[in-house]
CSV table of C-alpha atoms and ligand atoms in Angstrom, one decimal:
chain,number,residue,atom,x,y,z
A,135,MET,CA,7.1,-6.4,-11.8
A,136,LEU,CA,10.6,-5.1,-11.5
A,137,VAL,CA,9.9,-3.8,-8.0
A,138,ASP,CA,7.1,-5.0,-5.9
A,139,LEU,CA,7.0,-3.7,-2.4
A,140,HIS,CA,3.5,-4.5,-1.0
A,141,ASN,CA,2.9,-8.2,-0.2
A,142,HIS,CA,1.4,-10.0,2.8
A,143,THR,CA,2.0,-13.3,4.7
A,144,PRO,CA,-0.5,-15.5,6.6
A,145,LEU,CA,0.5,-13.7,9.9
A,146,CYS,CA,-2.2,-11.1,9.2
A,147,ASN,CA,-4.9,-13.9,9.3
A,148,HIS,CA,-6.3,-13.1,5.9
A,149,ALA,CA,-3.5,-14.1,3.5
A,150,GLN,CA,-2.4,-17.6,2.4
A,151,GLY,CA,0.8,-19.2,1.3
A,152,THR,CA,4.3,-19.6,2.6
A,153,ILE,CA,7.0,-16.9,2.3
A,154,ASP,CA,8.9,-19.2,0.0
A,155,ALA,CA,5.8,-19.6,-2.3
A,156,TYR,CA,5.5,-15.8,-2.6
A,157,ILE,CA,9.2,-15.4,-3.4
A,158,GLU,CA,9.2,-18.3,-5.9
A,159,SER,CA,6.2,-16.7,-7.6
A,160,ALA,CA,8.1,-13.4,-7.8
A,161,ILE,CA,11.2,-15.1,-9.2
A,162,LYS,CA,9.1,-16.8,-11.8
A,163,ASN,CA,7.7,-13.4,-12.9
A,164,ASN,CA,11.1,-11.8,-13.2
A,165,THR,CA,10.8,-9.5,-10.2
A,166,ASN,CA,14.1,-7.9,-9.2
A,167,ILE,CA,13.1,-6.5,-5.9
A,168,PHE,CA,10.4,-8.0,-3.8
A,169,GLY,CA,9.2,-6.6,-0.5
A,170,PHE,CA,7.0,-8.0,2.3
A,171,SER,CA,4.9,-5.4,4.1
A,172,ASP,CA,2.5,-7.4,6.2
A,173,HIS,CA,-0.1,-5.6,8.3
A,174,ALA,CA,1.6,-4.3,11.4
A,175,PRO,CA,0.3,-5.0,14.8
A,176,MET,CA,-2.0,-2.4,16.5
A,177,ASN,CA,-4.3,-2.5,19.4
A,178,PHE,CA,-7.2,-2.0,17.0
A,179,ASP,CA,-9.1,-4.5,14.8
A,180,PRO,CA,-6.6,-7.2,15.8
A,181,LYS,CA,-8.1,-10.0,13.7
A,182,TYR,CA,-6.7,-8.6,10.4
A,183,ARG,CA,-3.1,-8.1,11.6
A,184,MET,CA,-0.2,-9.9,13.3
A,185,LYS,CA,0.3,-9.5,17.1
A,186,PHE,CA,3.1,-7.4,18.6
A,187,GLU,CA,4.8,-10.6,19.9
A,188,GLU,CA,4.9,-11.9,16.3
A,189,MET,CA,7.0,-9.0,15.0
A,190,LEU,CA,10.4,-10.4,15.7
A,191,GLY,CA,9.5,-13.8,14.2
A,192,TYR,CA,8.1,-12.1,11.1
A,193,GLU,CA,11.2,-10.0,10.7
A,194,LYS,CA,13.5,-12.9,11.2
A,195,LYS,CA,11.7,-15.1,8.6
A,196,ILE,CA,12.0,-12.3,6.0
A,197,LEU,CA,15.7,-11.7,6.7
A,198,ASP,CA,16.4,-15.4,6.6
A,199,ALA,CA,14.6,-15.5,3.2
A,200,LYS,CA,16.7,-12.5,2.1
A,201,LYS,CA,19.8,-14.5,2.7
A,202,LYS,CA,18.5,-17.7,1.2
A,203,TYR,CA,17.4,-16.1,-2.1
A,204,LYS,CA,20.2,-13.4,-2.4
A,205,ASN,CA,21.5,-14.8,-5.6
A,206,LYS,CA,18.1,-14.8,-7.3
A,207,ILE,CA,16.2,-11.8,-6.0
A,208,THR,CA,16.5,-8.9,-3.6
A,209,ILE,CA,14.1,-9.3,-0.7
A,210,LEU,CA,13.1,-6.3,1.4
A,211,LEU,CA,11.4,-6.0,4.8
A,212,GLY,CA,8.6,-3.6,5.6
A,213,TYR,CA,5.2,-3.2,7.2
A,214,GLU,CA,1.9,-1.8,6.0
A,215,VAL,CA,0.8,0.4,8.9
A,216,ASP,CA,-2.8,1.7,9.4
A,217,TYR,CA,-2.8,5.5,9.8
A,218,LEU,CA,-4.9,5.8,12.9
A,219,PRO,CA,-4.0,8.7,15.2
A,220,ASN,CA,-3.2,7.6,18.8
A,221,LYS,CA,-3.2,3.9,17.8
A,222,MET,CA,0.1,3.8,16.0
A,223,ASP,CA,2.8,2.2,18.1
A,224,ARG,CA,6.5,3.1,18.4
A,225,ARG,CA,7.5,-0.6,18.2
A,226,VAL,CA,6.2,-0.5,14.6
A,227,LEU,CA,7.2,3.1,13.7
A,228,ASP,CA,10.8,2.5,15.0
A,229,ALA,CA,11.2,-1.0,13.7
A,230,ASP,CA,14.5,-1.7,11.9
A,231,VAL,CA,13.0,-2.2,8.4
A,232,ASP,CA,13.6,-1.1,4.8
A,233,TYR,CA,10.3,0.9,4.6
A,234,LEU,CA,6.9,1.6,6.0
A,235,ILE,CA,3.8,1.8,3.9
A,236,GLY,CA,1.1,4.2,5.4
A,237,SER,CA,-2.4,3.2,4.5
A,238,VAL,CA,-5.8,4.6,5.3
A,239,HIS,CA,-8.3,1.8,5.8
A,240,PHE,CA,-10.4,3.5,8.5
A,241,LEU,CA,-12.3,6.8,8.7
A,242,GLU,CA,-13.1,7.6,12.3
A,243,GLY,CA,-12.9,3.9,13.1
A,244,TRP,CA,-15.1,2.8,10.1
A,245,GLY,CA,-13.4,0.1,8.0
A,246,PHE,CA,-14.8,1.6,4.7
A,247,ASP,CA,-13.2,-1.1,2.5
A,248,ASN,CA,-14.6,-4.0,4.5
A,249,PRO,CA,-17.7,-5.5,3.0
A,250,GLU,CA,-18.9,-6.2,6.6
A,251,PHE,CA,-19.6,-2.5,7.0
A,252,LEU,CA,-21.0,-1.7,3.6
A,253,GLY,CA,-24.2,-0.3,5.2
A,254,LYS,CA,-22.2,2.7,6.6
A,255,TRP,CA,-21.8,4.0,3.0
A,256,LYS,CA,-25.5,5.0,2.9
A,257,GLU,CA,-25.4,6.9,6.2
A,258,GLN,CA,-23.2,9.7,4.9
A,259,ASN,CA,-22.9,12.1,1.9
A,260,ILE,CA,-20.7,10.4,-0.7
A,261,ASP,CA,-18.7,13.5,-1.5
A,262,GLU,CA,-18.1,14.1,2.2
A,263,ILE,CA,-16.8,10.5,2.6
A,264,TRP,CA,-14.4,11.0,-0.3
A,265,GLN,CA,-13.2,14.4,1.0
A,266,LYS,CA,-12.7,13.0,4.5
A,267,TYR,CA,-10.6,10.1,3.0
A,268,PHE,CA,-8.2,12.4,1.1
A,269,ASP,CA,-8.0,14.8,4.1
A,270,THR,CA,-6.9,11.8,6.2
A,271,ILE,CA,-4.3,10.9,3.6
A,272,GLU,CA,-3.1,14.5,3.8
A,273,GLU,CA,-2.9,14.3,7.6
A,274,MET,CA,-0.9,11.0,7.3
A,275,ALA,CA,1.6,12.6,4.9
A,276,ASN,CA,2.1,15.5,7.2
A,277,THR,CA,3.2,13.2,10.0
A,278,LYS,CA,6.2,12.1,7.9
A,279,LEU,CA,6.1,8.7,9.6
A,280,PHE,CA,5.9,6.6,6.4
A,281,ASP,CA,7.8,6.1,3.1
A,282,ILE,CA,5.1,5.0,0.8
A,283,VAL,CA,1.4,5.9,0.4
A,284,GLY,CA,-0.6,2.7,0.2
A,285,HIS,CA,-3.3,2.5,-2.5
A,286,PHE,CA,-3.8,6.2,-2.8
A,287,ASP,CA,-7.5,6.2,-3.8
A,288,LEU,CA,-8.6,3.0,-2.0
A,289,ILE,CA,-11.9,4.9,-1.2
A,290,LYS,CA,-13.1,3.9,-4.7
A,291,VAL,CA,-12.9,0.1,-3.9
A,292,PHE,CA,-16.6,-0.6,-4.2
A,293,LYS,CA,-17.0,1.9,-7.1
A,294,PHE,CA,-19.2,4.2,-5.0
A,295,MET,CA,-18.1,7.3,-6.9
A,296,PRO,CA,-18.4,11.0,-5.8
A,297,THR,CA,-20.5,13.5,-7.7
A,298,LYS,CA,-17.7,16.0,-7.6
A,299,GLU,CA,-14.4,15.9,-9.6
A,300,ILE,CA,-11.8,13.8,-7.9
A,301,LEU,CA,-8.5,15.5,-8.7
A,302,PRO,CA,-9.5,18.8,-6.9
A,303,MET,CA,-10.5,16.7,-3.9
A,304,ALA,CA,-7.1,15.0,-3.8
A,305,LYS,CA,-5.1,18.1,-4.5
A,306,LYS,CA,-4.1,19.0,-0.9
A,307,ALA,CA,-3.2,15.3,-0.2
A,308,LEU,CA,-0.9,15.2,-3.3
A,309,LEU,CA,0.8,18.5,-2.2
A,310,ALA,CA,1.3,17.0,1.3
A,311,ILE,CA,2.8,13.8,-0.2
A,312,LYS,CA,5.1,15.9,-2.3
A,313,LYS,CA,6.2,17.9,0.7
A,314,SER,CA,6.7,14.8,2.9
A,315,GLY,CA,9.0,13.2,0.3
A,316,MET,CA,6.7,10.1,0.1
A,317,VAL,CA,6.3,7.7,-2.8
A,318,LEU,CA,3.0,6.7,-4.3
A,319,GLU,CA,2.5,3.0,-5.1
A,320,LEU,CA,0.8,1.8,-8.2
A,321,ASN,CA,-1.2,-1.0,-6.6
A,322,VAL,CA,-3.0,-3.6,-8.7
A,323,ALA,CA,-5.4,-4.8,-5.9
A,324,GLY,CA,-8.1,-2.6,-7.4
A,325,TYR,CA,-8.2,-4.8,-10.5
A,326,ARG,CA,-9.3,-7.6,-8.2
A,327,LYS,CA,-12.1,-5.5,-6.7
A,328,ASP,CA,-15.4,-4.0,-7.9
A,329,VAL,CA,-13.6,-0.8,-9.2
A,330,LYS,CA,-11.5,-2.9,-11.7
A,331,GLU,CA,-8.6,-0.5,-12.1
A,332,ALA,CA,-5.4,0.3,-10.4
A,333,TYR,CA,-4.9,2.5,-7.3
A,334,PRO,CA,-4.5,5.3,-8.1
A,335,SER,CA,-6.5,6.2,-11.2
A,336,LYS,CA,-4.7,7.6,-14.3
A,337,GLU,CA,-6.1,11.0,-13.5
A,338,LEU,CA,-4.6,11.0,-10.0
A,339,LEU,CA,-1.3,9.5,-11.3
A,340,GLU,CA,-1.1,12.4,-13.8
A,341,GLY,CA,-1.6,14.8,-10.9
A,342,ALA,CA,1.3,13.1,-9.0
A,343,TYR,CA,3.5,13.2,-12.1
A,344,LYS,CA,3.0,16.9,-12.5
A,345,LEU,CA,4.2,17.4,-8.9
A,346,ASP,CA,7.2,15.0,-9.5
A,347,ILE,CA,6.1,12.6,-6.9
A,348,PRO,CA,8.0,9.2,-7.3
A,349,ILE,CA,6.1,5.9,-7.8
A,350,THR,CA,6.7,2.3,-6.9
A,351,PHE,CA,4.8,-0.9,-7.8
A,352,ALA,CA,2.7,-3.2,-5.6
A,353,SER,CA,1.0,-6.5,-6.1
A,354,ASP,CA,-0.6,-6.2,-2.6
A,355,ALA,CA,-0.6,-10.0,-2.9
A,356,HIS,CA,-2.6,-12.0,-0.3
A,357,LYS,CA,-1.8,-15.3,-2.1
A,358,PRO,CA,1.3,-16.3,-4.0
A,359,GLU,CA,-0.7,-16.5,-7.3
A,360,GLN,CA,-1.5,-12.8,-7.0
A,361,VAL,CA,2.2,-11.8,-7.2
A,362,ALA,CA,2.9,-9.7,-10.4
A,363,LEU,CA,-0.7,-10.1,-11.7
A,364,PHE,CA,-1.6,-7.1,-13.9
A,365,ASN,CA,2.0,-6.1,-14.2
A,366,ASP,CA,1.6,-5.2,-17.9
A,367,GLU,CA,-1.4,-3.0,-17.1
A,368,ILE,CA,0.4,-0.9,-14.5
A,369,THR,CA,3.7,-0.7,-16.3
A,370,LYS,CA,1.8,0.7,-19.3
A,371,LEU,CA,-0.2,3.0,-17.1
A,372,ALA,CA,3.0,4.4,-15.5
A,373,ARG,CA,4.7,4.8,-18.9
A,374,SER,CA,1.6,6.5,-20.5
A,375,VAL,CA,1.8,9.2,-17.8
A,376,GLY,CA,5.5,9.7,-18.3
A,377,TYR,CA,7.2,7.8,-15.5
A,378,THR,CA,10.4,5.9,-16.4
A,379,LYS,CA,11.8,5.1,-12.9
A,380,CYS,CA,10.4,3.5,-9.8
A,381,ALA,CA,11.5,3.9,-6.2
A,382,TYR,CA,12.4,1.3,-3.6
A,383,PHE,CA,13.8,1.6,-0.1
A,384,GLU,CA,16.7,0.1,1.8
A,385,LYS,CA,16.8,0.9,5.5
A,386,ARG,CA,14.4,3.8,4.8
A,387,GLU,CA,16.7,5.3,2.1
A,388,MET,CA,15.0,5.9,-1.3
A,389,LYS,CA,16.7,4.4,-4.4
A,390,PHE,CA,15.5,4.2,-8.0
A,391,LEU,CA,15.5,1.7,-10.8
A,392,ASN,CA,14.6,2.5,-14.5
A,393,PHE,CA,11.8,0.4,-15.9
B,380,ZN,ZN1,-4.6,-7.3,3.8
B,381,ZN,ZN1,-4.0,-2.0,2.5
């Protein structure tokens, strides 16, 4: 992957491998720009994220690595932040980083992508779950707090698909993303999950392309071996839709590279 902005570290308690190992893996796979965006702290569901008191240490480690590898690869610093109204913290939102990824992993406190809470899927109408998910993405975009939309259609993770057409359900979210100036990531984690395809689907990516919404690429690696996996698949997918450049951020400023 030329640009790969969504990667984790063991600080979130569910990823493995040293920062050096992730970077070595990226270099081996000819990545030009590699970003860490570990799960930011929040006073909610603390076991899947770093603690507030670990932020400075995390940032220092990434910045040290940026210096160490500067002749081989560009390292960027970010956070993946859960969009949860009233739970997001200024210490994260105002952190001195290259970018923030905004992700929806929770609908009214329900961690819908967590296999521990699979039972909840049967308690609600499937179309309503999907619509609520995209409405929450729309709400997130409207806050203009973030640079990148994490895994835009993560709601398909277990392949519980809606009965209605998806693109119309996502339309308002896409318009809000366009208006907010955010970037969509092409995230390969879906290939590792039941749904076995990228986030977002080709259909939604076409919808984004029509609105001229920029894209970036994301391994969403939780292990060094996952860095740049499925690179060919998402590069082809992006090209097939018409994309020729991908975005990245330095100090919250959007820049582009041709791919
Ligand atoms: Zn994670
Ligand atoms: Zn995520």
